[in-house]
Short mmCIF file of C-alpha atoms in Angstrom, two decimals:
data_model
loop_
_atom_site.label_atom_id
_atom_site.label_comp_id
_atom_site.label_asym_id
_atom_site.label_seq_id
_atom_site.Cartn_x
_atom_site.Cartn_y
_atom_site.Cartn_z
CA MET A 1 -108.13 183.93 143.25
CA LYS A 2 -105.70 186.73 144.08
CA GLU A 3 -103.44 188.21 141.40
CA ASP A 4 -99.75 188.40 142.09
CA PRO A 5 -98.73 192.09 141.70
CA SER A 6 -95.15 191.25 140.70
CA GLU A 7 -96.47 188.97 137.99
CA ASN A 8 -98.68 191.79 136.82
CA LEU A 9 -95.75 194.15 136.64
CA GLN A 10 -93.74 191.63 134.73
CA LEU A 11 -96.51 191.41 132.20
CA VAL A 12 -96.59 195.18 131.84
CA ASP A 13 -92.80 195.20 131.44
CA GLN A 14 -93.08 192.65 128.69
CA GLN A 15 -95.73 194.78 127.08
CA VAL A 16 -93.50 197.84 127.26
CA SER A 17 -90.62 195.84 125.85
CA LYS A 18 -92.78 194.63 123.01
CA LEU A 19 -93.96 198.15 122.27
CA LEU A 20 -90.38 199.33 122.03
CA HIS A 21 -89.44 196.43 119.86
CA ASN A 22 -92.32 197.15 117.49
CA LEU A 23 -91.37 200.75 116.99
CA PRO A 24 -90.80 201.35 113.28
CA ARG A 25 -87.17 201.18 112.35
CA VAL A 26 -85.49 204.15 110.79
CA GLY A 27 -83.01 203.71 107.97
CA SER A 28 -80.08 205.81 106.92
CA PRO A 29 -80.32 208.08 103.86
CA GLY A 30 -79.04 206.93 100.49
CA ASP A 31 -75.97 209.15 100.48
CA PHE A 32 -74.90 207.89 103.88
CA GLU A 33 -71.74 206.13 102.75
CA ALA A 34 -70.79 208.93 100.39
CA LYS A 35 -70.97 211.38 103.27
CA VAL A 36 -68.92 209.11 105.51
CA ARG A 37 -66.28 208.85 102.78
CA SER A 38 -66.34 212.58 102.32
CA ARG A 39 -65.81 213.15 106.03
CA ILE A 40 -62.94 210.68 106.09
CA ALA A 41 -61.33 212.41 103.12
CA ASN A 42 -61.73 215.81 104.79
CA SER A 43 -60.24 214.51 108.01
CA LYS A 44 -57.29 213.06 106.13
CA SER A 45 -56.62 216.33 104.34
CA VAL A 46 -56.38 218.20 107.63
CA PRO A 47 -52.86 217.66 108.90
CA GLU A 48 -52.67 216.08 112.29
CA ARG A 49 -51.58 218.53 114.87
CA LYS A 50 -50.95 216.20 117.74
CA TRP A 51 -47.38 217.47 117.90
CA LEU A 52 -48.67 220.92 118.83
CA VAL A 53 -49.45 219.96 122.42
CA PRO A 54 -46.04 218.61 123.45
CA THR A 55 -44.28 221.33 121.48
CA PHE A 56 -46.28 224.05 123.14
CA ALA A 57 -45.76 222.46 126.55
CA SER A 58 -42.02 222.15 126.14
CA ALA A 59 -41.74 225.68 124.72
CA SER A 60 -43.63 227.06 127.71
CA LEU A 61 -41.42 225.11 130.06
CA LEU A 62 -38.32 226.43 128.33
CA VAL A 63 -39.53 230.01 128.56
CA LEU A 64 -40.33 229.56 132.23
CA LEU A 65 -36.94 228.06 132.93
CA THR A 66 -35.20 230.84 131.03
CA PHE A 67 -37.06 233.52 132.97
CA GLY A 68 -36.37 231.71 136.20
CA PHE A 69 -32.69 231.51 135.41
CA ILE A 70 -32.54 235.17 134.42
CA PHE A 71 -34.36 236.14 137.58
CA TRP A 72 -32.01 234.03 139.64
CA LEU A 73 -28.98 235.51 137.93
CA SER A 74 -30.23 239.05 138.34
CA GLY A 75 -30.80 238.46 142.04
CA ASP A 76 -27.35 237.07 142.42
CA SER A 77 -25.68 239.73 140.30
CA ALA A 78 -27.35 242.35 142.47
CA ASP A 79 -25.63 240.73 145.41
CA LEU A 80 -22.39 240.66 143.54
CA VAL A 81 -22.69 244.32 142.62
CA ALA A 82 -23.27 245.10 146.24
CA SER A 83 -20.19 243.15 147.13
CA GLN A 84 -17.85 245.04 144.82
CA PRO A 85 -14.90 246.48 146.64
CA PRO A 86 -15.12 250.19 147.31
CA THR A 87 -13.36 252.53 144.97
CA GLU A 88 -12.90 255.14 147.61
CA VAL A 89 -10.41 254.55 150.32
CA VAL A 90 -10.71 256.77 153.32
CA ASP A 91 -7.53 258.13 154.69
CA SER A 92 -8.27 257.70 158.28
CA VAL A 93 -10.79 255.25 159.61
CA PRO A 94 -10.98 254.16 163.17
CA THR A 95 -9.97 250.59 163.67
CA SER A 96 -12.66 248.24 164.86
CA PRO A 97 -12.60 248.11 168.62
CA PHE A 98 -12.45 244.35 168.60
CA ALA A 99 -9.76 243.98 166.02
CA GLN A 100 -7.09 241.63 167.17
CA PRO A 101 -3.58 241.83 165.91
CA ASN A 102 -2.44 238.93 163.79
CA THR A 103 -5.86 237.37 163.77
CA VAL A 104 -6.53 235.06 160.91
CA VAL A 105 -8.71 236.94 158.52
CA ASP A 106 -12.18 235.59 157.96
CA LYS A 107 -12.23 234.33 154.46
CA PRO A 108 -15.69 234.67 152.97
CA THR A 109 -16.84 231.87 150.79
CA ASP A 110 -16.81 232.28 147.07
CA PRO A 111 -20.03 234.06 146.20
CA THR A 112 -20.44 232.33 142.85
CA PRO A 113 -23.96 230.93 142.39
CA ALA A 114 -22.80 227.34 142.12
CA ASN A 115 -21.26 227.42 145.58
CA ILE A 116 -24.26 228.89 147.32
CA PRO A 117 -27.26 226.71 147.96
CA ILE A 118 -30.48 228.50 147.15
CA ALA A 119 -31.77 228.17 150.69
CA GLY A 120 -28.63 229.82 152.00
CA ARG A 121 -28.43 232.59 149.47
CA GLU A 122 -30.13 235.06 151.71
CA ILE A 123 -27.72 234.36 154.52
CA ALA A 124 -24.80 234.50 152.13
CA ALA A 125 -25.96 237.86 150.81
CA GLU A 126 -26.28 239.05 154.36
CA ARG A 127 -22.79 237.88 155.11
CA ARG A 128 -21.41 239.65 152.12
CA ARG A 129 -23.11 242.82 153.24
CA ILE A 130 -21.45 242.69 156.58
CA ALA A 131 -18.01 244.11 156.74
CA THR A 132 -15.19 241.96 157.92
CA ARG A 133 -12.47 243.07 160.18
CA SER A 134 -10.06 242.77 157.34
CA ASP A 135 -11.90 245.48 155.42
CA VAL A 136 -11.40 247.88 158.18
CA ARG A 137 -7.82 246.91 158.65
CA ASN A 138 -7.13 247.30 154.97
CA ARG A 139 -8.73 250.66 154.86
CA SER A 140 -6.99 251.88 157.96
CA ASN A 141 -3.68 250.97 156.44
CA SER A 142 -4.66 252.68 153.21
CA ARG A 143 -3.89 249.54 151.31
CA PRO A 144 -5.73 248.45 148.24
CA PRO A 145 -8.43 246.06 149.44
CA THR A 146 -7.31 243.07 147.47
CA GLU A 147 -3.73 243.34 148.54
CA SER A 148 -2.45 240.67 150.87
CA PRO A 149 -1.69 241.82 154.37
CA GLU A 150 1.64 241.36 155.97
CA ASP A 151 0.67 238.18 157.77
CA GLY A 152 0.08 236.55 154.43
CA SER A 153 -3.59 235.83 154.95
CA GLU A 154 -5.84 236.57 152.05
CA VAL A 155 -8.02 239.60 152.26
CA ARG A 156 -11.09 240.13 150.16
CA LEU A 157 -13.22 243.14 150.59
CA LEU A 158 -16.76 242.19 149.93
CA THR A 159 -18.81 244.93 151.50
CA PRO A 160 -19.56 248.39 150.28
CA ALA A 161 -17.56 251.08 151.92
CA PRO A 162 -19.41 252.56 154.85
CA THR A 163 -20.42 256.16 154.60
CA ILE A 164 -18.00 257.79 156.87
CA ASN A 165 -18.10 261.30 158.06
CA ALA A 166 -14.51 261.79 157.20
CA ASN A 167 -13.12 264.38 159.46
CA VAL A 168 -9.93 266.22 159.46
CA GLY A 169 -7.09 264.53 161.24
CA SER A 170 -7.51 261.37 163.25
CA THR A 171 -10.93 262.15 164.68
CA ALA A 172 -12.99 260.81 161.79
CA ARG A 173 -16.41 259.80 163.00
CA VAL A 174 -18.38 256.79 161.91
CA LEU A 175 -22.15 256.47 161.83
CA LEU A 176 -23.67 253.68 163.87
CA LYS A 177 -25.31 252.18 160.82
CA ASP A 178 -21.83 251.77 159.41
CA TYR A 179 -20.28 250.72 162.63
CA PHE A 180 -22.50 247.75 163.19
CA PRO A 181 -21.55 245.95 159.98
CA MET A 182 -17.91 246.27 160.99
CA ILE A 183 -18.48 244.05 163.96
CA GLY A 184 -20.81 241.69 162.13
CA VAL A 185 -24.16 242.99 163.24
CA ASP A 186 -27.16 243.87 161.16
CA ALA A 187 -29.11 246.30 163.30
CA SER A 188 -31.98 248.65 162.69
CA PHE A 189 -33.31 251.57 164.64
CA GLU A 190 -36.77 250.64 165.84
CA ASN A 191 -38.81 252.20 168.62
CA ASN A 192 -35.97 254.51 169.57
CA ALA A 193 -33.49 251.70 169.99
CA TRP A 194 -30.98 249.82 167.91
CA VAL A 195 -32.28 246.28 167.61
CA VAL A 196 -30.03 243.48 166.38
CA ARG A 197 -31.72 241.80 163.48
CA ASN A 198 -28.98 239.39 162.62
CA VAL A 199 -25.50 238.44 163.70
CA ALA A 200 -23.11 237.00 161.17
CA PRO A 201 -21.28 233.90 162.32
CA GLU A 202 -17.57 234.05 162.94
CA THR A 203 -17.56 237.78 163.57
CA ILE A 204 -16.62 239.88 166.54
CA ALA A 205 -20.23 240.31 167.56
CA SER A 206 -20.93 236.61 167.47
CA ARG A 207 -17.81 235.84 169.47
CA ILE A 208 -18.58 238.22 172.28
CA GLY A 209 -22.14 236.92 172.47
CA VAL A 210 -24.40 239.40 170.72
CA ILE A 211 -27.50 237.60 169.57
CA GLN A 212 -30.48 238.39 167.43
CA GLY A 213 -33.07 240.44 169.26
CA ASP A 214 -30.62 242.22 171.55
CA VAL A 215 -31.22 245.95 171.99
CA VAL A 216 -27.90 247.77 171.91
CA GLU A 217 -27.96 250.33 174.67
CA SER A 218 -24.43 251.64 174.52
CA ILE A 219 -21.04 251.14 173.01
CA GLY A 220 -18.26 251.82 175.40
CA SER A 221 -19.59 254.70 177.42
CA VAL A 222 -21.68 256.25 174.67
CA ARG A 223 -25.44 255.76 174.88
CA LEU A 224 -26.86 255.29 171.46
CA ALA A 225 -29.36 257.40 169.56
CA GLU A 226 -30.29 257.12 165.93
CA THR A 227 -27.76 259.61 164.69
CA THR A 228 -25.01 258.87 167.14
CA THR A 229 -21.56 258.87 165.64
CA LEU A 230 -18.53 257.40 167.20
CA ASP A 231 -14.96 258.34 167.03
CA GLY A 232 -11.82 256.45 167.78
CA ARG A 233 -11.79 257.31 171.46
CA GLU A 234 -15.30 255.98 172.00
CA LEU A 235 -14.75 252.68 170.30
CA GLU A 236 -14.06 250.51 173.23
CA ASN A 237 -14.21 246.78 173.64
CA LYS A 238 -17.54 246.90 175.42
CA ILE A 239 -21.13 246.74 174.30
CA THR A 240 -24.11 246.96 176.58
CA VAL A 241 -27.25 245.28 175.39
CA ARG A 242 -30.74 244.76 176.78
CA ARG A 243 -31.83 241.16 176.41
CA GLY A 244 -35.40 240.82 177.57
CA ASN A 245 -35.48 242.64 180.87
CA GLU A 246 -31.85 242.06 181.53
CA LEU A 247 -29.03 244.47 180.85
CA LYS A 248 -25.84 242.73 179.77
CA THR A 249 -22.40 244.04 179.17
CA LEU A 250 -20.53 242.07 176.58
CA GLU A 251 -16.86 242.52 176.09
CA ARG A 252 -14.01 240.86 174.37
CA ARG A 253 -12.08 238.53 176.55
CA LYS A 254 -8.50 239.48 176.72
CA PRO A 255 -6.10 236.68 176.06
CA MET B 1 -45.78 190.36 94.00
CA ILE B 2 -46.78 190.76 97.61
CA GLY B 3 -49.11 193.61 96.84
CA ARG B 4 -50.73 191.68 94.06
CA GLY B 5 -51.26 188.71 96.28
CA ARG B 6 -52.78 190.92 98.92
CA THR B 7 -55.17 192.48 96.45
CA GLU B 8 -56.29 189.10 95.34
CA VAL B 9 -57.00 188.09 98.90
CA HIS B 10 -59.06 191.21 99.42
CA GLN B 11 -61.02 190.67 96.26
CA ILE B 12 -61.88 187.21 97.42
CA SER B 13 -62.75 188.44 100.88
CA VAL B 14 -65.11 191.13 99.65
CA SER B 15 -66.83 188.79 97.30
CA GLU B 16 -67.45 186.42 100.21
CA PRO B 17 -70.96 187.30 101.43
CA LYS B 18 -70.77 185.94 104.96
CA LEU B 19 -67.45 187.28 106.05
CA SER B 20 -67.16 188.01 109.74
CA ASP B 21 -66.83 191.54 111.05
CA HIS B 22 -63.33 190.79 112.22
CA ALA B 23 -62.27 189.62 108.78
CA LEU B 24 -63.66 192.80 107.28
CA ILE B 25 -61.81 194.85 109.85
CA GLU B 26 -58.57 193.08 109.04
CA ALA B 27 -59.14 193.71 105.35
CA THR B 28 -59.83 197.40 106.05
CA LYS B 29 -56.63 197.58 108.06
CA ASN B 30 -54.82 196.29 105.03
CA GLY B 31 -56.26 199.09 102.93
CA ASP B 32 -59.31 197.40 101.44
CA GLU B 33 -61.88 200.16 101.08
CA GLN B 34 -64.52 197.71 99.86
CA ALA B 35 -64.33 195.89 103.15
CA PHE B 36 -65.05 199.12 104.95
CA SER B 37 -68.00 199.73 102.65
CA GLU B 38 -69.28 196.33 103.69
CA ILE B 39 -68.99 197.29 107.35
CA ILE B 40 -70.89 200.49 106.66
CA GLY B 41 -73.55 198.52 104.81
CA ARG B 42 -74.00 196.16 107.73
CA TYR B 43 -74.25 198.71 110.48
CA ARG B 44 -75.51 201.96 108.95
CA ASN B 45 -79.19 201.23 109.57
CA PRO B 46 -78.92 199.71 113.06
CA ILE B 47 -76.68 202.55 114.24
CA THR B 48 -78.90 205.23 112.70
CA ASN B 49 -81.98 203.65 114.24
CA TYR B 50 -80.30 203.33 117.63
CA LEU B 51 -79.22 206.96 117.62
CA TYR B 52 -82.60 208.11 116.39
CA ARG B 53 -84.37 206.30 119.22
CA PHE B 54 -81.82 207.62 121.66
CA LEU B 55 -81.99 211.27 120.58
CA ASN B 56 -85.40 211.42 118.91
CA ASP B 57 -83.88 213.63 116.22
CA TYR B 58 -83.39 212.06 112.82
CA GLU B 59 -80.89 214.51 111.30
CA GLU B 60 -78.77 214.48 114.41
CA ALA B 61 -78.95 210.69 114.44
CA VAL B 62 -77.74 210.46 110.83
CA ASP B 63 -74.98 212.96 111.51
CA LEU B 64 -73.76 211.05 114.56
CA ALA B 65 -74.04 207.72 112.74
CA GLN B 66 -71.75 209.06 110.02
CA GLU B 67 -69.38 210.37 112.66
CA THR B 68 -69.42 206.93 114.27
CA PHE B 69 -68.13 205.33 111.07
CA VAL B 70 -65.49 208.03 110.68
CA ARG B 71 -64.29 207.27 114.21
CA VAL B 72 -64.27 203.56 113.48
CA TYR B 73 -62.23 204.16 110.34
CA PHE B 74 -59.55 206.20 112.07
CA ALA B 75 -59.37 203.97 115.12
CA ILE B 76 -59.41 200.73 113.20
CA ASP B 77 -55.74 200.02 113.94
CA ARG B 78 -56.44 200.17 117.65
CA TYR B 79 -59.39 197.83 117.48
CA HIS B 80 -58.83 194.50 119.22
CA THR B 81 -60.55 191.51 117.80
CA GLY B 82 -61.03 190.17 121.31
CA PHE B 83 -64.28 192.15 121.46
CA ALA B 84 -67.31 191.89 119.23
CA PHE B 85 -67.35 194.59 116.61
CA SER B 86 -71.03 195.28 117.18
CA THR B 87 -70.29 196.07 120.82
CA TYR B 88 -67.44 198.31 119.76
CA ILE B 89 -69.42 200.33 117.24
CA TYR B 90 -72.44 200.69 119.52
CA ARG B 91 -70.15 201.93 122.24
CA ILE B 92 -68.73 204.61 119.96
CA ALA B 93 -72.22 205.63 118.93
CA THR B 94 -73.33 205.73 122.56
CA ASN B 95 -70.44 207.94 123.56
CA LEU B 96 -71.20 210.32 120.71
CA ALA B 97 -74.87 210.41 121.64
CA ILE B 98 -74.13 211.12 125.29
CA SER B 99 -71.74 213.90 124.24
CA GLU B 100 -74.50 215.33 122.09
CA LEU B 101 -76.89 215.27 125.04
CA ARG B 102 -74.34 217.15 127.13
CA LYS B 103 -73.93 219.73 124.38
CA ARG B 104 -77.67 220.18 124.22
CA LYS B 105 -77.76 220.65 127.94
CA ARG B 106 -75.06 223.33 127.74
CA ARG B 107 -76.87 225.06 124.89
CA THR B 108 -80.07 225.08 126.88
CA LEU B 109 -78.25 226.48 129.88
CA LEU B 110 -76.60 229.17 127.78
CA SER B 111 -79.79 230.18 126.10
CA LEU B 112 -81.56 230.33 129.44
CA THR B 113 -78.73 232.34 130.94
CA GLY B 114 -78.67 234.73 128.03
CA LEU B 115 -82.37 235.27 128.24
CA PHE B 116 -82.59 235.35 131.97
CA GLN B 117 -84.52 238.56 132.10
CA SER B 118 -86.61 238.05 129.03
CA ASP B 119 -90.09 236.77 128.61
CA PRO B 120 -90.31 232.99 129.17
CA GLU B 121 -92.40 232.68 126.04
CA GLU B 122 -89.58 234.20 124.04
CA THR B 123 -87.17 231.76 125.64
CA ALA B 124 -89.26 228.93 124.35
CA GLU B 125 -88.51 230.14 120.83
CA TYR B 126 -84.86 229.28 121.31
CA GLN B 127 -85.61 225.67 122.19
CA PRO B 128 -88.09 224.69 119.57
CA LYS B 129 -89.59 221.28 119.54
CA ASP B 130 -88.15 219.13 116.81
CA ASP B 131 -91.18 218.91 114.57
CA ARG B 132 -89.30 218.39 111.35
CA PRO B 133 -90.91 215.75 109.17
CA LEU B 134 -89.05 212.52 108.74
CA PRO B 135 -87.66 211.88 105.27
CA ASP B 136 -89.74 208.90 104.49
CA GLU B 137 -93.50 208.92 104.54
CA ASP B 138 -93.41 205.47 106.08
CA LEU B 139 -91.59 206.83 109.04
CA ILE B 140 -94.34 209.11 110.11
CA GLU B 141 -95.20 207.52 113.34
CA SER B 142 -98.50 207.08 114.96
CA GLU B 143 -99.36 209.17 117.92
CA GLN B 144 -98.65 206.27 120.24
CA ASN B 145 -95.20 205.79 118.78
CA GLN B 146 -94.45 209.45 119.29
CA ILE B 147 -95.52 209.18 122.90
CA ILE B 148 -93.23 206.19 123.37
CA ALA B 149 -90.36 208.00 121.64
CA ARG B 150 -90.78 210.99 123.92
CA ALA B 151 -90.94 208.72 126.95
CA ILE B 152 -87.66 207.10 125.93
CA THR B 153 -86.04 210.49 125.47
CA ALA B 154 -87.22 211.50 128.92
CA LEU B 155 -85.29 208.65 130.51
CA PRO B 156 -81.91 209.41 132.06
CA PRO B 157 -79.08 208.22 129.75
CA LYS B 158 -78.02 205.50 132.19
CA TYR B 159 -81.38 203.82 131.65
CA ARG B 160 -81.99 204.99 128.11
CA VAL B 161 -78.89 203.31 126.69
CA PRO B 162 -79.66 199.79 127.91
CA ILE B 163 -83.38 200.08 127.16
CA VAL B 164 -82.81 201.15 123.56
CA LEU B 165 -80.07 198.60 123.01
CA ARG B 166 -82.05 195.77 124.51
CA ASP B 167 -85.66 196.47 123.61
CA VAL B 168 -85.31 198.50 120.41
CA GLU B 169 -82.14 197.08 118.90
CA GLY B 170 -82.64 193.60 120.30
CA LEU B 171 -79.13 193.10 121.62
CA SER B 172 -78.56 190.39 124.19
CA TYR B 173 -77.98 191.26 127.83
CA GLU B 174 -74.33 190.33 127.43
CA GLU B 175 -73.94 192.60 124.44
CA VAL B 176 -75.64 195.48 126.25
CA ALA B 177 -73.34 194.93 129.22
CA GLY B 178 -70.38 194.98 126.84
CA VAL B 179 -71.47 198.24 125.24
CA MET B 180 -71.99 199.90 128.59
CA GLY B 181 -68.90 198.40 130.15
CA LEU B 182 -70.93 197.16 133.10
CA GLY B 183 -71.50 193.83 134.74
CA LEU B 184 -74.36 191.63 133.65
CA GLY B 185 -76.24 192.06 136.93
CA THR B 186 -76.00 195.83 136.85
CA THR B 187 -77.12 195.88 133.22
CA LYS B 188 -80.17 193.73 133.94
CA SER B 189 -81.01 195.87 136.92
CA ARG B 190 -80.81 199.04 134.83
CA ILE B 191 -82.94 197.57 132.11
CA SER B 192 -85.52 196.55 134.67
CA ARG B 193 -85.43 199.96 136.31
CA GLY B 194 -85.63 201.64 132.90
CA ARG B 195 -88.68 199.64 131.99
CA ALA B 196 -90.29 200.57 135.27
CA LEU B 197 -89.65 204.24 134.58
CA LEU B 198 -91.06 203.87 131.09
CA ARG B 199 -94.09 202.13 132.47
CA GLU B 200 -94.70 205.08 134.77
CA LYS B 201 -94.30 207.53 131.93
CA LEU B 202 -96.54 205.55 129.62
CA ASP B 203 -99.18 204.98 132.26
CA GLY B 204 -102.54 205.39 130.57
CA HIS B 205 -101.10 205.06 127.10
CA VAL B 206 -100.17 201.43 127.23
#
């Protein structure tokens, strides 16, 4: 008669189980309870420090928030410092070529942190850096920058005064890097050309159609180099830009 | 008046010899230290034996058994009487034992890492075999028992826990399943698999 292998295994399993069950049992030492009591007493005497975790977490959060706030404020105050009105008023500054008489002055938004969404802060800072027409007009009239103009519109000077090669008489020259902000353009000299990096909305440049990426070839009849300066005679209502492979002349439409 | 009444109840409860575990727990919750002593008296030996068979180290087993009762004491307010107390206390002991195994593993790893470039024979000195004599002369086991104990220790914890609970401690399948937090089928399967592994390890000795 054949033996069933599974039955055989079952028997061995039972044998193993029995062996385990017959292992001598180990008892606990006599001072077992005393030691348990001692441990309990020791644990009770140690003050619970569960509060440490939430306290530490909230303290860390507070510190982080404080630093974040300070960082945010410092960034914003740097912008505000940059937007302080100039203390020096130049006697004679050429008027922006695109300035229109009796135009309503662009009124920059209040640069307080609460009014500027974080995502737009960079743009707002950029806008504050760019000079408005009203700055130029104020300076040309030698008026204090915060004074109201004759047309009653409010003027706020928010950009630093451009470095102007003040010249004797009425032929003061202005550097290109200072000229561009006057018309609302943020340009940089790259690869031997003035490239428009940004155009502020509601400025002369944006109205005549200058866009980001344009290469400014000439202003009026003056071809531009890095150190080109312009004087009042050269500031005409015409800018020539290279847009891709195309050369475009942009000028203010006369009413 | 209320306190006095309560004390009286506790005195009666402790003097009652066949009080259930749950009743003792309730009494302990109410501040009856004698009730807790009764719990210790009931479970100190089974828990010590279980941990000893699990770890094959008597001193460690006693230490963890004491720690088990400390844990029970401090968690007694959170204990739900919907579960058997034996299941609860074995589960605590099991968790402590598994933690101890993990610590041992880490220690071994560290010692091996620290002695990476040393002589392997020297390394062996840092992991000595636990040859300490057991406290009671009666506990000196026969050679066969030692072989079985080593075979149990060689099992992976997932099989060692149910095997020791079922075959050494004599818990029912349901109780083992409760301790492990597994289904009955899985528990039976693990016990069966554990026995098979033991059989392989004890081949020639049994």
